[in-house]
Amino acid sequence: MARANAAKQTEIRLAAAKEEAAKELAARQAAEREAAERASAREAAAREAAALAAREAAAKEAAQKAAERLAQRPGNVFRDCPLCPEMVWLPRGEFEMGDDSQADGPPHRVQINYPLAVGRYEVTFAEWDACVAANGCRRRPDDAGWGRGRQPVINVSWVDSQQYVAWLSSRTGRRYRLLSEAEWEYAARGGAQTRYWWGDEPGRNHENCYNCGSRWDGRRTAPVGSFAPNAFGLYDVLGNVSEWVEDCYHASYRDAPNDGSAWTQNCSQDAPRGARDERVMRGGAWQYPAQLTRSTFRTRFSNGYYDFRIGLRVARAE
């Protein structure tokens, strides 16, 4: 009997131990399932948060692009910093560049199919002097006694101009540069195919050039914005000061790019007086007769040359 009772007690203890072990196993399994569920929930939450962040980033990027497209509407005027030039967004388009003359031809079609902003005015002394004050431009050009401020900067070379656009780019985080020759003519024409943006005849008081009907004719530069703008909202594109462009000089437009880009390869090697790296200037100047301020007129000087007829206008591309 005693042995039977002992066996019974042993059996009971073993059953209890098994039951306890089963409970512990079940508890562990339940805890593991709960932990797995929590981990799965965290992963799902993380995925949802990442998806939400991606949607928000995409929406923000789309809104930013939409705002940029809105800001880039043709005719919109902006300034990237208080001392930066005022800029105007140009419409995209196509035009015939050049004319039938040997020096300014042959005519060819060019497309400007990208966002392009151009200086509303020629760069002024006030804007250039800000670059000098910030140590971005090494030279403080002489103003010929005509004043600074809103006067167009003069006595600047192509090399000087590169320092200025580099400073603008560094200051604003945007890509400033000189216009290409094609961009310049497209901007100067303002959608017209006539000799001047206002017509085929010079007329009177449309620009500052020699014997063109203004009070500055043949004597000095005029303050920027002294004449009516063209259809793109640009002032003084003809006359006042000759404007450097990015391109080196080519004797003709044969094989010229047709996409608006600057032509800086295979430059002409017929530079006079031993000049090197000749760059193109456009627009004529206050001392030039009207026929040398037409939209197609081009001239060239060594990239280090400057005088009191020469200034610049800037572009900003995306």
Short mmCIF file of C-alpha atoms in Angstrom, two decimals:
data_model
loop_
_atom_site.label_atom_id
_atom_site.label_comp_id
_atom_site.label_asym_id
_atom_site.label_seq_id
_atom_site.Cartn_x
_atom_site.Cartn_y
_atom_site.Cartn_z
CA MET A 1 0.00 0.00 0.00
CA ALA A 2 2.77 2.43 0.95
CA ARG A 3 4.55 1.73 -2.33
CA ALA A 4 1.34 2.31 -4.25
CA ASN A 5 0.77 5.62 -2.48
CA ALA A 6 4.34 6.71 -3.17
CA ALA A 7 3.96 5.83 -6.84
CA LYS A 8 0.72 7.72 -6.93
CA GLN A 9 2.35 10.79 -5.40
CA THR A 10 5.22 10.58 -7.85
CA GLU A 11 2.77 10.39 -10.73
CA ILE A 12 0.91 13.40 -9.39
CA ARG A 13 4.13 15.37 -9.03
CA LEU A 14 5.23 14.44 -12.55
CA ALA A 15 1.85 15.47 -13.95
CA ALA A 16 2.04 18.77 -12.06
CA ALA A 17 5.57 19.36 -13.34
CA LYS A 18 4.44 18.58 -16.89
CA GLU A 19 1.49 20.92 -16.49
CA GLU A 20 3.76 23.66 -15.13
CA ALA A 21 6.23 23.14 -17.95
CA ALA A 22 3.38 23.28 -20.46
CA LYS A 23 2.15 26.52 -18.90
CA GLU A 24 5.65 28.01 -19.03
CA LEU A 25 6.00 26.92 -22.64
CA ALA A 26 2.64 28.42 -23.49
CA ALA A 27 3.58 31.64 -21.68
CA ARG A 28 6.89 31.83 -23.55
CA GLN A 29 5.18 31.17 -26.84
CA ALA A 30 2.56 33.79 -26.06
CA ALA A 31 5.27 36.29 -25.13
CA GLU A 32 7.16 35.49 -28.32
CA ARG A 33 3.99 35.93 -30.38
CA GLU A 34 3.28 39.20 -28.63
CA ALA A 35 6.85 40.37 -29.21
CA ALA A 36 6.62 39.34 -32.85
CA GLU A 37 3.32 41.16 -33.18
CA ARG A 38 4.81 44.27 -31.59
CA ALA A 39 7.83 44.06 -33.90
CA SER A 40 5.55 43.59 -36.88
CA ALA A 41 3.47 46.55 -35.76
CA ARG A 42 6.61 48.67 -35.39
CA GLU A 43 7.79 47.60 -38.85
CA ALA A 44 4.36 48.41 -40.30
CA ALA A 45 4.39 51.78 -38.54
CA ALA A 46 7.91 52.45 -39.83
CA ARG A 47 6.84 51.52 -43.36
CA GLU A 48 3.80 53.73 -43.09
CA ALA A 49 5.92 56.59 -41.70
CA ALA A 50 8.44 56.14 -44.53
CA ALA A 51 5.64 56.03 -47.09
CA LEU A 52 4.08 59.15 -45.56
CA ALA A 53 7.45 60.93 -45.56
CA ALA A 54 7.98 59.92 -49.19
CA ARG A 55 4.51 61.20 -50.11
CA GLU A 56 5.14 64.44 -48.27
CA ALA A 57 8.56 64.83 -49.92
CA ALA A 58 7.04 64.14 -53.34
CA ALA A 59 4.24 66.62 -52.67
CA LYS A 60 6.76 69.21 -51.47
CA GLU A 61 8.94 68.65 -54.55
CA ALA A 62 5.90 68.88 -56.84
CA ALA A 63 4.78 72.07 -55.10
CA GLN A 64 8.28 73.49 -55.37
CA LYS A 65 8.45 72.65 -59.07
CA ALA A 66 5.01 74.13 -59.61
CA ALA A 67 6.10 77.29 -57.77
CA GLU A 68 9.27 77.44 -59.87
CA ARG A 69 7.25 77.01 -63.07
CA LEU A 70 4.94 79.75 -61.91
CA ALA A 71 7.89 81.97 -60.99
CA GLN A 72 9.50 81.26 -64.36
CA ARG A 73 6.55 82.57 -66.34
CA PRO A 74 7.78 84.81 -69.18
CA GLY A 75 7.97 88.41 -68.07
CA ASN A 76 8.27 87.66 -64.36
CA VAL A 77 10.89 89.90 -62.74
CA PHE A 78 12.96 88.77 -59.77
CA ARG A 79 16.16 89.50 -57.89
CA ASP A 80 18.10 86.73 -56.10
CA CYS A 81 19.67 89.07 -53.54
CA PRO A 82 19.38 92.77 -52.66
CA LEU A 83 22.58 93.64 -54.55
CA CYS A 84 21.97 91.25 -57.47
CA PRO A 85 20.77 92.42 -60.90
CA GLU A 86 17.06 92.35 -61.64
CA MET A 87 16.29 89.43 -63.94
CA VAL A 88 13.43 88.65 -66.36
CA TRP A 89 12.29 85.19 -67.43
CA LEU A 90 12.16 84.88 -71.22
CA PRO A 91 9.67 82.77 -73.17
CA ARG A 92 10.96 79.72 -74.96
CA GLY A 93 11.05 80.11 -78.70
CA GLU A 94 12.77 79.89 -82.05
CA PHE A 95 14.20 82.62 -84.26
CA GLU A 96 16.41 83.27 -87.26
CA MET A 97 19.83 84.44 -86.11
CA GLY A 98 22.12 86.64 -88.19
CA ASP A 99 21.64 88.34 -91.53
CA ASP A 100 22.92 88.11 -95.10
CA SER A 101 26.11 90.07 -94.48
CA GLN A 102 29.43 88.26 -94.56
CA ALA A 103 30.33 89.25 -91.00
CA ASP A 104 26.97 88.51 -89.38
CA GLY A 105 25.76 85.49 -91.35
CA PRO A 106 24.69 83.24 -92.75
CA PRO A 107 21.21 83.31 -91.18
CA HIS A 108 20.25 80.13 -89.34
CA ARG A 109 17.43 78.92 -87.09
CA VAL A 110 18.08 78.69 -83.35
CA GLN A 111 15.87 77.25 -80.62
CA ILE A 112 15.87 78.50 -77.02
CA ASN A 113 14.00 75.58 -75.46
CA TYR A 114 14.99 75.84 -71.79
CA PRO A 115 14.35 78.16 -68.83
CA LEU A 116 16.39 81.32 -69.29
CA ALA A 117 16.43 84.52 -67.26
CA VAL A 118 18.25 87.60 -68.55
CA GLY A 119 19.31 90.80 -66.84
CA ARG A 120 16.54 93.37 -67.11
CA TYR A 121 19.21 96.04 -67.42
CA GLU A 122 22.91 96.15 -68.17
CA VAL A 123 24.93 95.54 -65.01
CA THR A 124 25.25 98.82 -63.13
CA PHE A 125 28.15 100.34 -61.25
CA ALA A 126 26.22 99.84 -57.98
CA GLU A 127 25.97 96.10 -58.69
CA TRP A 128 29.59 95.82 -59.77
CA ASP A 129 30.85 97.82 -56.80
CA ALA A 130 29.06 95.37 -54.48
CA CYS A 131 31.18 92.60 -56.02
CA VAL A 132 34.34 94.66 -55.48
CA ALA A 133 33.37 95.36 -51.84
CA ALA A 134 32.88 91.62 -51.28
CA ASN A 135 36.29 90.83 -52.84
CA GLY A 136 34.58 88.94 -55.65
CA CYS A 137 35.84 91.32 -58.35
CA ARG A 138 39.42 92.52 -58.33
CA ARG A 139 39.06 95.68 -60.42
CA ARG A 140 37.07 98.82 -59.57
CA PRO A 141 36.55 100.22 -63.07
CA ASP A 142 36.84 103.92 -63.81
CA ASP A 143 33.48 105.61 -64.51
CA ALA A 144 34.93 108.20 -66.95
CA GLY A 145 33.48 110.95 -64.73
CA TRP A 146 29.88 110.00 -65.61
CA GLY A 147 28.98 108.71 -62.16
CA ARG A 148 28.33 105.29 -60.71
CA GLY A 149 25.07 104.02 -59.14
CA ARG A 150 22.55 103.41 -61.95
CA GLN A 151 25.05 104.07 -64.70
CA PRO A 152 25.98 100.91 -66.64
CA VAL A 153 29.36 99.63 -65.56
CA ILE A 154 32.06 100.33 -68.18
CA ASN A 155 35.75 99.59 -68.58
CA VAL A 156 35.29 95.89 -67.84
CA SER A 157 36.88 93.04 -69.79
CA TRP A 158 35.50 89.60 -70.56
CA VAL A 159 37.85 88.24 -67.89
CA ASP A 160 36.50 90.77 -65.38
CA SER A 161 32.97 89.74 -66.33
CA GLN A 162 33.74 86.11 -65.52
CA GLN A 163 34.73 87.16 -61.99
CA TYR A 164 31.42 88.97 -61.60
CA VAL A 165 29.20 86.07 -62.67
CA ALA A 166 31.26 83.68 -60.52
CA TRP A 167 30.63 85.95 -57.52
CA LEU A 168 26.90 86.10 -58.26
CA SER A 169 26.79 82.31 -58.50
CA SER A 170 28.64 81.88 -55.22
CA ARG A 171 26.49 84.45 -53.42
CA THR A 172 23.13 83.09 -54.59
CA GLY A 173 23.76 79.38 -55.15
CA ARG A 174 22.35 79.86 -58.67
CA ARG A 175 24.10 79.47 -62.01
CA TYR A 176 24.88 82.93 -63.33
CA ARG A 177 26.89 83.42 -66.51
CA LEU A 178 27.23 85.59 -69.58
CA LEU A 179 24.66 85.07 -72.30
CA SER A 180 25.63 83.03 -75.31
CA GLU A 181 25.67 84.98 -78.55
CA ALA A 182 22.50 83.20 -79.68
CA GLU A 183 20.74 83.91 -76.38
CA TRP A 184 21.76 87.54 -76.61
CA GLU A 185 20.30 88.01 -80.08
CA TYR A 186 17.12 86.16 -79.13
CA ALA A 187 16.73 88.40 -76.07
CA ALA A 188 17.57 91.60 -77.98
CA ARG A 189 15.08 90.89 -80.74
CA GLY A 190 12.25 90.42 -78.27
CA GLY A 191 10.37 88.24 -80.75
CA ALA A 192 10.96 90.55 -83.75
CA GLN A 193 12.81 89.72 -86.97
CA THR A 194 13.37 93.37 -87.94
CA ARG A 195 16.75 95.16 -87.87
CA TYR A 196 15.91 96.70 -84.50
CA TRP A 197 13.37 95.36 -82.05
CA TRP A 198 11.08 98.33 -82.80
CA GLY A 199 11.35 98.10 -86.62
CA ASP A 200 13.68 98.33 -89.58
CA GLU A 201 14.49 102.04 -89.21
CA PRO A 202 16.54 103.54 -86.36
CA GLY A 203 13.93 106.20 -85.63
CA ARG A 204 14.53 108.73 -82.88
CA ASN A 205 15.12 108.33 -79.15
CA HIS A 206 14.82 104.54 -79.07
CA GLU A 207 18.39 104.03 -77.86
CA ASN A 208 21.61 105.78 -76.88
CA CYS A 209 23.85 105.84 -79.96
CA TYR A 210 25.51 108.42 -82.20
CA ASN A 211 22.90 110.81 -83.70
CA CYS A 212 19.97 108.68 -82.52
CA GLY A 213 17.90 111.47 -80.97
CA SER A 214 18.66 111.20 -77.25
CA ARG A 215 20.34 113.73 -74.97
CA TRP A 216 23.26 111.35 -74.41
CA ASP A 217 23.97 110.73 -78.12
CA GLY A 218 27.64 110.23 -78.86
CA ARG A 219 28.68 111.83 -75.58
CA ARG A 220 28.35 109.30 -72.76
CA THR A 221 26.38 106.39 -71.35
CA ALA A 222 22.79 106.84 -70.18
CA PRO A 223 21.50 105.57 -66.84
CA VAL A 224 20.04 102.09 -67.32
CA GLY A 225 16.34 102.05 -68.13
CA SER A 226 16.32 105.46 -69.82
CA PHE A 227 14.52 104.11 -72.91
CA ALA A 228 11.49 101.90 -73.48
CA PRO A 229 11.98 98.13 -73.05
CA ASN A 230 11.53 95.58 -75.80
CA ALA A 231 8.69 93.03 -75.84
CA PHE A 232 10.59 90.75 -73.44
CA GLY A 233 10.86 93.56 -70.87
CA LEU A 234 14.60 94.16 -71.42
CA TYR A 235 16.09 97.64 -71.42
CA ASP A 236 19.00 99.06 -73.43
CA VAL A 237 19.69 95.90 -75.41
CA LEU A 238 20.75 98.11 -78.32
CA GLY A 239 23.15 101.01 -77.84
CA ASN A 240 24.40 102.44 -74.54
CA VAL A 241 27.20 99.90 -73.89
CA SER A 242 28.47 96.93 -75.86
CA GLU A 243 27.81 93.72 -73.94
CA TRP A 244 30.22 90.81 -73.64
CA VAL A 245 28.85 87.35 -74.45
CA GLU A 246 30.36 83.97 -73.70
CA ASP A 247 31.31 82.96 -77.26
CA CYS A 248 34.73 83.26 -78.79
CA TYR A 249 34.83 84.90 -82.21
CA HIS A 250 34.04 83.02 -85.42
CA ALA A 251 34.27 84.71 -88.80
CA SER A 252 30.84 83.34 -89.80
CA TYR A 253 27.95 81.30 -88.41
CA ARG A 254 28.73 78.25 -90.52
CA ASP A 255 28.50 75.18 -88.24
CA ALA A 256 27.23 77.37 -85.36
CA PRO A 257 25.13 75.63 -82.68
CA ASN A 258 21.38 75.83 -83.16
CA ASP A 259 20.36 75.10 -79.56
CA GLY A 260 21.28 78.41 -77.93
CA SER A 261 24.55 77.16 -76.44
CA ALA A 262 27.74 79.22 -76.47
CA TRP A 263 30.14 78.49 -79.34
CA THR A 264 33.56 78.21 -77.72
CA GLN A 265 35.26 75.62 -79.94
CA ASN A 266 37.17 76.01 -83.23
CA CYS A 267 37.55 79.75 -82.71
CA SER A 268 38.79 81.94 -85.55
CA GLN A 269 42.55 82.36 -85.67
CA ASP A 270 42.66 85.66 -87.58
CA ALA A 271 42.99 87.88 -84.50
CA PRO A 272 44.58 91.24 -85.39
CA ARG A 273 47.66 92.66 -83.75
CA GLY A 274 48.51 89.38 -82.10
CA ALA A 275 45.39 89.34 -79.92
CA ARG A 276 44.47 86.03 -78.28
CA ASP A 277 41.15 84.54 -77.21
CA GLU A 278 38.90 87.08 -78.86
CA ARG A 279 35.40 87.23 -77.43
CA VAL A 280 32.24 88.61 -79.01
CA MET A 281 30.39 91.76 -77.97
CA ARG A 282 26.86 92.63 -79.02
CA GLY A 283 24.51 95.61 -79.08
CA GLY A 284 26.75 98.46 -80.17
CA ALA A 285 27.35 101.43 -77.87
CA TRP A 286 26.67 105.10 -77.23
CA GLN A 287 29.48 106.12 -79.59
CA TYR A 288 28.36 103.88 -82.48
CA PRO A 289 26.10 104.99 -85.37
CA ALA A 290 22.69 103.35 -85.50
CA GLN A 291 23.60 100.85 -88.22
CA LEU A 292 26.16 99.36 -85.82
CA THR A 293 23.56 98.82 -83.09
CA ARG A 294 21.19 96.60 -85.09
CA SER A 295 20.21 93.28 -83.53
CA THR A 296 22.59 91.25 -85.71
CA PHE A 297 25.69 93.45 -85.34
CA ARG A 298 28.67 91.82 -83.68
CA THR A 299 32.20 92.88 -82.90
CA ARG A 300 35.12 91.32 -81.03
CA PHE A 301 38.00 92.15 -78.77
CA SER A 302 40.64 90.25 -76.83
CA ASN A 303 39.21 88.84 -73.61
CA GLY A 304 41.36 91.19 -71.52
CA TYR A 305 40.41 94.37 -73.38
CA TYR A 306 38.21 97.08 -71.88
CA ASP A 307 37.22 100.69 -72.60
CA PHE A 308 34.46 103.18 -71.82
CA ARG A 309 32.04 101.67 -74.36
CA ILE A 310 32.06 98.15 -72.93
CA GLY A 311 29.85 96.60 -70.23
CA LEU A 312 27.86 93.42 -69.74
CA ARG A 313 24.49 91.80 -69.12
CA VAL A 314 24.05 88.52 -67.26
CA ALA A 315 21.95 85.38 -67.63
CA ARG A 316 20.73 82.76 -65.18
CA ALA A 317 19.88 79.25 -66.33
CA GLU A 318 18.42 76.34 -64.37
#
